Amino acid sequence: MFKSVHHLYGYTVMAGNDNIGHIDDIYFDDHNWIVQYFVIDTGNLFEGQKVLLSPTLIKHVDDEVEVLSVTLDRNGLSEFAIATDQIVLGEAPATLSATEAGPPVSQLGGGLFDEETVGMSDDSIIETIRAKEGKEETPPAESSGTRSKKGHRNPIYSSKELIGSYIHATDGDIGHIEDLVVDEKLWAIQKVIIDTRNWLPGKKVQIEPKWIDSIDWTETAVYLSLSKSAVKNQPRFDPANPVAYPAKTL
């Protein structure tokens, strides 16, 4: 099941029969393009502080009533939830606690979109990524606001900050990011939705994250390895069936 990230904002979060707040943001890493945390605005709970929940704690998403159910009860939140001040956007997170185990995709190196993983089962992808991580060395820290998609570390970023970012093709500017589409099974970002115009509504197309060469989070700019013509020739975005058509071969 594929879901719009923008549409998920505001979904009520239920822990058993208790309403514990709503989705305020979704954090992801820009290397594997995996959802790392759901940012939950808990209202008066936790002294009004927003908390982070791992996707491994999600039980069900009901789009008809816009509810996300988690495997916790209200009392379990204090043990499993993470305060937002424990995560610094743009930096790799500290080692996850045992409560965030699950498939440990969030802390693995590699990428879901590497050629060697295409066509593999979910478990095989995870094992391949895990094996690659052990062979990779941590690169020097970067000093600028630009982070390459092909870096070895997995810093955390806000989907809200990414949506609206201006798109730079190899031969000029072309619109902005309108939305992201996630796969509910893996909680991986499968498609990036681009509005090819910035001021008036334009043609909306969907591209795969692998076409993103780098992201400048300081300037909220996304750089693609595609030309403007190639972007415009990508499949048109259909909200009713967001990933029905594969990206065109370039």
Tab-separated table of N, CA and C in Angstrom, residues 1-5 180-184:
chain	number	residue	atom	x	y	z
A	1	MET	N	0.855	-1.185	0.000
A	1	MET	CA	0.000	0.000	0.000
A	1	MET	C	0.894	1.239	0.000
A	2	PHE	N	0.624	2.145	-0.910
A	2	PHE	CA	1.436	3.351	-1.033
A	2	PHE	C	0.674	4.558	-0.496
A	3	LYS	N	1.401	5.417	0.199
A	3	LYS	CA	0.746	6.532	0.873
A	3	LYS	C	1.493	7.836	0.625
A	4	SER	N	0.724	8.909	0.572
A	4	SER	CA	1.277	10.251	0.468
A	4	SER	C	1.789	10.690	1.834
A	5	VAL	N	3.042	11.099	1.893
A	5	VAL	CA	3.597	11.591	3.150
A	5	VAL	C	2.857	12.841	3.605
A	180	LEU	N	5.927	13.199	-1.237
A	180	LEU	CA	6.687	11.956	-1.253
A	180	LEU	C	5.706	10.805	-1.139
A	181	VAL	N	6.026	9.691	-1.757
A	181	VAL	CA	5.166	8.509	-1.679
A	181	VAL	C	5.942	7.399	-0.983
A	182	VAL	N	5.348	6.841	0.083
A	182	VAL	CA	6.012	5.789	0.845
A	182	VAL	C	5.297	4.458	0.676
A	183	ASP	N	6.077	3.413	0.786
A	183	ASP	CA	5.575	2.045	0.777
A	183	ASP	C	5.311	1.652	2.229
A	184	GLU	N	4.062	1.328	2.550
A	184	GLU	CA	3.700	1.032	3.932
A	184	GLU	C	4.368	-0.242	4.444
